[in-house]
Amino acid sequence: MATAHLACLDGVVGPAADAKIPVTDWGLVRGDGIFEVLRLYDRRPFALEDHLERLQRSADNLRLPLDLDAIRTDVATLLEAAAADEPRGALRIIVTRGGRRILTTETLPQAAPSIALGTVTYAPTRLLDGIKSLSYAPNMLATRIAQLAGHDEALLVTPHGRVLEAPTSSIFWVSGGRLRTPPLEDHILASITRARVLELGDADERPGTLDELLAADEAFLASTTREIQPIAAVDGDALPLGGPVTADLAARLHERILSELA
Ligand SMILES: Cc1ncc(COP(=O)(O)O)c(C=O)c1O
């Protein structure tokens, strides 16, 4: 889990541990609010505009008032105050129904070289389509269930066996020489990393079953915090590691990130 350092609460910077909001805020009481997590590379945020656009879409869909200019100012204020020597950082932005703007900086643990997934049955809530909402308990529960069963992370699969995504990352796999990923129409998050990978690699966005994934030549997760992480196993069945497509995309995604930061 990431460790929070500084917070910017409604424009005021201080230690994250000291930042306080009223317990009556519906962001807490009902999970009624939105969030974003950006990666910081030496204090520079990657894909800030994409994250702010998604935050605005989330706010519009949740009918939540959002002052994007204030958020921009908060981001600049917090990054100015953030530690300059933080190579693996993250910036979290939260907006609550109570009208709070909460931004925190966090240190990310080093991602493992590969990850073992355990399937958890999950039917996405249609009402929350296009909303990165604070109601993330199902995602956190899925991870917990998978970890209690001895895996590293969950893989969300519909009751009809369609592979969706992981609780905080998108999934890709290679089969028959083609890169594959589930379509956004399957009610998965419009991941910013997924969009970059789709720009870099020629992929088919179409539904896939667990059996197809298990027979894949390569598979990986993609997200802001991990970039690309190879999948070593699903439900204890090993998947081939060290494939050329994953390695090539991981290298080119990282290059792309660095070039966008420059
Ligand atoms: C459900 C879900 N899918 C995918 C992702 C990856 O999205 P991004 O690439 O924008 O970090 C996340 C990120 O938190 C997520 O919560």
mmCIF file of N, CA, C and O and ligand atoms in Angstrom, residues 35-38 51 54 132 136 139-140 156 165-171 188-195 222-227, ligand 1:
data_model
loop_
_atom_site.group_PDB
_atom_site.id
_atom_site.type_symbol
_atom_site.label_atom_id
_atom_site.label_comp_id
_atom_site.label_asym_id
_atom_site.label_seq_id
_atom_site.Cartn_x
_atom_site.Cartn_y
_atom_site.Cartn_z
ATOM 1 N N PHE A 35 -12.311 10.341 -7.613
ATOM 2 C CA PHE A 35 -10.868 10.448 -7.384
ATOM 3 C C PHE A 35 -10.079 10.134 -8.642
ATOM 4 O O PHE A 35 -10.605 9.584 -9.616
ATOM 5 N N GLU A 36 -8.799 10.494 -8.581
ATOM 6 C CA GLU A 36 -7.816 10.172 -9.615
ATOM 7 C C GLU A 36 -6.501 9.857 -8.918
ATOM 8 O O GLU A 36 -6.227 10.407 -7.839
ATOM 9 N N VAL A 37 -5.697 9.008 -9.524
ATOM 10 C CA VAL A 37 -4.331 8.778 -9.037
ATOM 11 C C VAL A 37 -3.378 8.982 -10.212
ATOM 12 O O VAL A 37 -3.510 8.320 -11.243
ATOM 13 N N LEU A 38 -2.463 9.921 -10.045
ATOM 14 C CA LEU A 38 -1.475 10.218 -11.082
ATOM 15 C C LEU A 38 -0.123 9.728 -10.625
ATOM 16 O O LEU A 38 0.185 9.746 -9.432
ATOM 17 N N HIS A 51 -5.880 12.979 -16.815
ATOM 18 C CA HIS A 51 -6.492 12.708 -15.512
ATOM 19 C C HIS A 51 -7.521 13.783 -15.157
ATOM 20 O O HIS A 51 -8.582 13.464 -14.607
ATOM 21 N N ARG A 54 -10.624 13.111 -17.133
ATOM 22 C CA ARG A 54 -11.408 11.992 -16.580
ATOM 23 C C ARG A 54 -12.095 12.418 -15.287
ATOM 24 O O ARG A 54 -13.239 12.023 -15.018
ATOM 25 N N LYS A 132 -15.094 7.430 -11.886
ATOM 26 C CA LYS A 132 -14.083 6.857 -10.986
ATOM 27 C C LYS A 132 -14.479 7.343 -9.599
ATOM 28 O O LYS A 132 -14.019 8.386 -9.118
ATOM 29 N N TYR A 136 -15.223 2.373 -3.903
ATOM 30 C CA TYR A 136 -14.274 1.369 -4.395
ATOM 31 C C TYR A 136 -14.197 0.137 -3.506
ATOM 32 O O TYR A 136 -13.305 -0.696 -3.683
ATOM 33 N N ASN A 139 -13.869 -3.199 -5.323
ATOM 34 C CA ASN A 139 -12.535 -3.448 -5.885
ATOM 35 C C ASN A 139 -11.565 -3.887 -4.790
ATOM 36 O O ASN A 139 -10.784 -4.825 -4.959
ATOM 37 N N MET A 140 -11.635 -3.189 -3.642
ATOM 38 C CA MET A 140 -10.731 -3.525 -2.537
ATOM 39 C C MET A 140 -11.057 -4.913 -1.984
ATOM 40 O O MET A 140 -10.169 -5.687 -1.634
ATOM 41 N N LEU A 156 -11.060 -9.597 -12.258
ATOM 42 C CA LEU A 156 -12.519 -9.523 -12.249
ATOM 43 C C LEU A 156 -13.068 -10.185 -13.511
ATOM 44 O O LEU A 156 -12.678 -9.833 -14.632
ATOM 45 N N GLU A 165 -11.086 -6.784 -16.026
ATOM 46 C CA GLU A 165 -9.909 -6.006 -15.633
ATOM 47 C C GLU A 165 -9.530 -6.469 -14.241
ATOM 48 O O GLU A 165 -10.182 -7.325 -13.648
ATOM 49 N N ALA A 166 -8.475 -5.886 -13.680
ATOM 50 C CA ALA A 166 -8.145 -6.111 -12.269
ATOM 51 C C ALA A 166 -8.717 -4.932 -11.480
ATOM 52 O O ALA A 166 -9.153 -3.947 -12.070
ATOM 53 N N PRO A 167 -8.726 -4.986 -10.149
ATOM 54 C CA PRO A 167 -9.388 -3.925 -9.378
ATOM 55 C C PRO A 167 -8.799 -2.533 -9.587
ATOM 56 O O PRO A 167 -9.508 -1.541 -9.421
ATOM 57 N N THR A 168 -7.510 -2.448 -9.932
ATOM 58 C CA THR A 168 -6.921 -1.124 -10.199
ATOM 59 C C THR A 168 -6.028 -1.147 -11.439
ATOM 60 O O THR A 168 -5.087 -0.351 -11.534
ATOM 61 N N SER A 169 -6.324 -2.038 -12.387
ATOM 62 C CA SER A 169 -5.514 -2.050 -13.612
ATOM 63 C C SER A 169 -6.276 -2.721 -14.745
ATOM 64 O O SER A 169 -7.233 -3.464 -14.519
ATOM 65 N N SER A 170 -5.841 -2.449 -15.963
ATOM 66 C CA SER A 170 -6.429 -3.052 -17.163
ATOM 67 C C SER A 170 -5.636 -4.294 -17.527
ATOM 68 O O SER A 170 -4.493 -4.451 -17.101
ATOM 69 N N ILE A 171 -6.244 -5.152 -18.361
ATOM 70 C CA ILE A 171 -5.547 -6.392 -18.743
ATOM 71 C C ILE A 171 -5.416 -6.489 -20.266
ATOM 72 O O ILE A 171 -6.310 -6.061 -21.011
ATOM 73 N N ILE A 188 -15.695 -1.429 -18.163
ATOM 74 C CA ILE A 188 -14.426 -1.309 -17.436
ATOM 75 C C ILE A 188 -14.010 0.155 -17.440
ATOM 76 O O ILE A 188 -14.576 0.970 -18.177
ATOM 77 N N LEU A 189 -12.995 0.487 -16.629
ATOM 78 C CA LEU A 189 -12.551 1.883 -16.551
ATOM 79 C C LEU A 189 -11.805 2.275 -17.834
ATOM 80 O O LEU A 189 -11.027 1.495 -18.364
ATOM 81 N N ALA A 190 -12.065 3.503 -18.280
ATOM 82 C CA ALA A 190 -11.308 4.057 -19.421
ATOM 83 C C ALA A 190 -9.918 4.435 -18.913
ATOM 84 O O ALA A 190 -9.618 5.593 -18.628
ATOM 85 N N SER A 191 -9.085 3.405 -18.792
ATOM 86 C CA SER A 191 -7.743 3.566 -18.204
ATOM 87 C C SER A 191 -6.859 4.397 -19.133
ATOM 88 O O SER A 191 -6.835 4.191 -20.356
ATOM 89 N N ILE A 192 -6.106 5.297 -18.539
ATOM 90 C CA ILE A 192 -5.217 6.172 -19.313
ATOM 91 C C ILE A 192 -4.019 5.368 -19.834
ATOM 92 O O ILE A 192 -3.577 5.553 -20.967
ATOM 93 N N THR A 193 -3.540 4.426 -19.038
ATOM 94 C CA THR A 193 -2.424 3.568 -19.480
ATOM 95 C C THR A 193 -2.885 2.665 -20.626
ATOM 96 O O THR A 193 -2.168 2.472 -21.612
ATOM 97 N N ARG A 194 -4.099 2.120 -20.476
ATOM 98 C CA ARG A 194 -4.667 1.279 -21.539
ATOM 99 C C ARG A 194 -4.700 2.058 -22.853
ATOM 100 O O ARG A 194 -4.331 1.539 -23.915
ATOM 101 N N ALA A 195 -5.134 3.316 -22.788
ATOM 102 C CA ALA A 195 -5.223 4.129 -24.009
ATOM 103 C C ALA A 195 -3.836 4.320 -24.633
ATOM 104 O O ALA A 195 -3.681 4.247 -25.858
ATOM 105 N N ALA A 222 -1.887 -3.332 -16.936
ATOM 106 C CA ALA A 222 -1.414 -1.982 -17.267
ATOM 107 C C ALA A 222 -2.135 -0.985 -16.372
ATOM 108 O O ALA A 222 -3.354 -1.058 -16.216
ATOM 109 N N SER A 223 -1.362 -0.069 -15.764
ATOM 110 C CA SER A 223 -1.976 0.983 -14.949
ATOM 111 C C SER A 223 -0.968 2.097 -14.695
ATOM 112 O O SER A 223 0.234 1.921 -14.915
ATOM 113 N N THR A 224 -1.490 3.208 -14.210
ATOM 114 C CA THR A 224 -0.655 4.364 -13.881
ATOM 115 C C THR A 224 0.474 3.984 -12.949
ATOM 116 O O THR A 224 1.627 4.360 -13.156
ATOM 117 N N THR A 225 0.160 3.247 -11.879
ATOM 118 C CA THR A 225 1.177 3.005 -10.850
ATOM 119 C C THR A 225 2.164 1.907 -11.262
ATOM 120 O O THR A 225 3.313 1.924 -10.834
ATOM 121 N N ARG A 226 1.716 0.935 -12.085
ATOM 122 C CA ARG A 226 2.635 -0.183 -12.399
ATOM 123 C C ARG A 226 3.211 -0.085 -13.805
ATOM 124 O O ARG A 226 4.097 -0.860 -14.154
ATOM 125 N N GLU A 227 2.698 0.813 -14.653
ATOM 126 C CA GLU A 227 2.996 0.813 -16.093
ATOM 127 C C GLU A 227 2.555 -0.545 -16.640
ATOM 128 O O GLU A 227 1.368 -0.818 -16.669
HETATM 129 C C1 LIG B 1 -10.795 -0.388 -12.183
HETATM 130 C C2 LIG B 1 -9.542 0.161 -12.766
HETATM 131 N N1 LIG B 1 -9.145 -0.253 -13.986
HETATM 132 C C3 LIG B 1 -8.011 0.215 -14.559
HETATM 133 C C4 LIG B 1 -7.219 1.153 -13.911
HETATM 134 C C5 LIG B 1 -5.987 1.697 -14.585
HETATM 135 O O1 LIG B 1 -6.258 3.028 -14.981
HETATM 136 P P1 LIG B 1 -5.100 4.064 -15.256
HETATM 137 O O2 LIG B 1 -4.295 3.529 -16.384
HETATM 138 O O3 LIG B 1 -5.814 5.319 -15.672
HETATM 139 O O4 LIG B 1 -4.300 4.187 -14.023
HETATM 140 C C6 LIG B 1 -7.596 1.619 -12.650
HETATM 141 C C7 LIG B 1 -6.766 2.598 -11.953
HETATM 142 O O5 LIG B 1 -6.968 2.877 -10.795
HETATM 143 C C8 LIG B 1 -8.795 1.122 -12.073
HETATM 144 O O6 LIG B 1 -9.194 1.550 -10.852
#
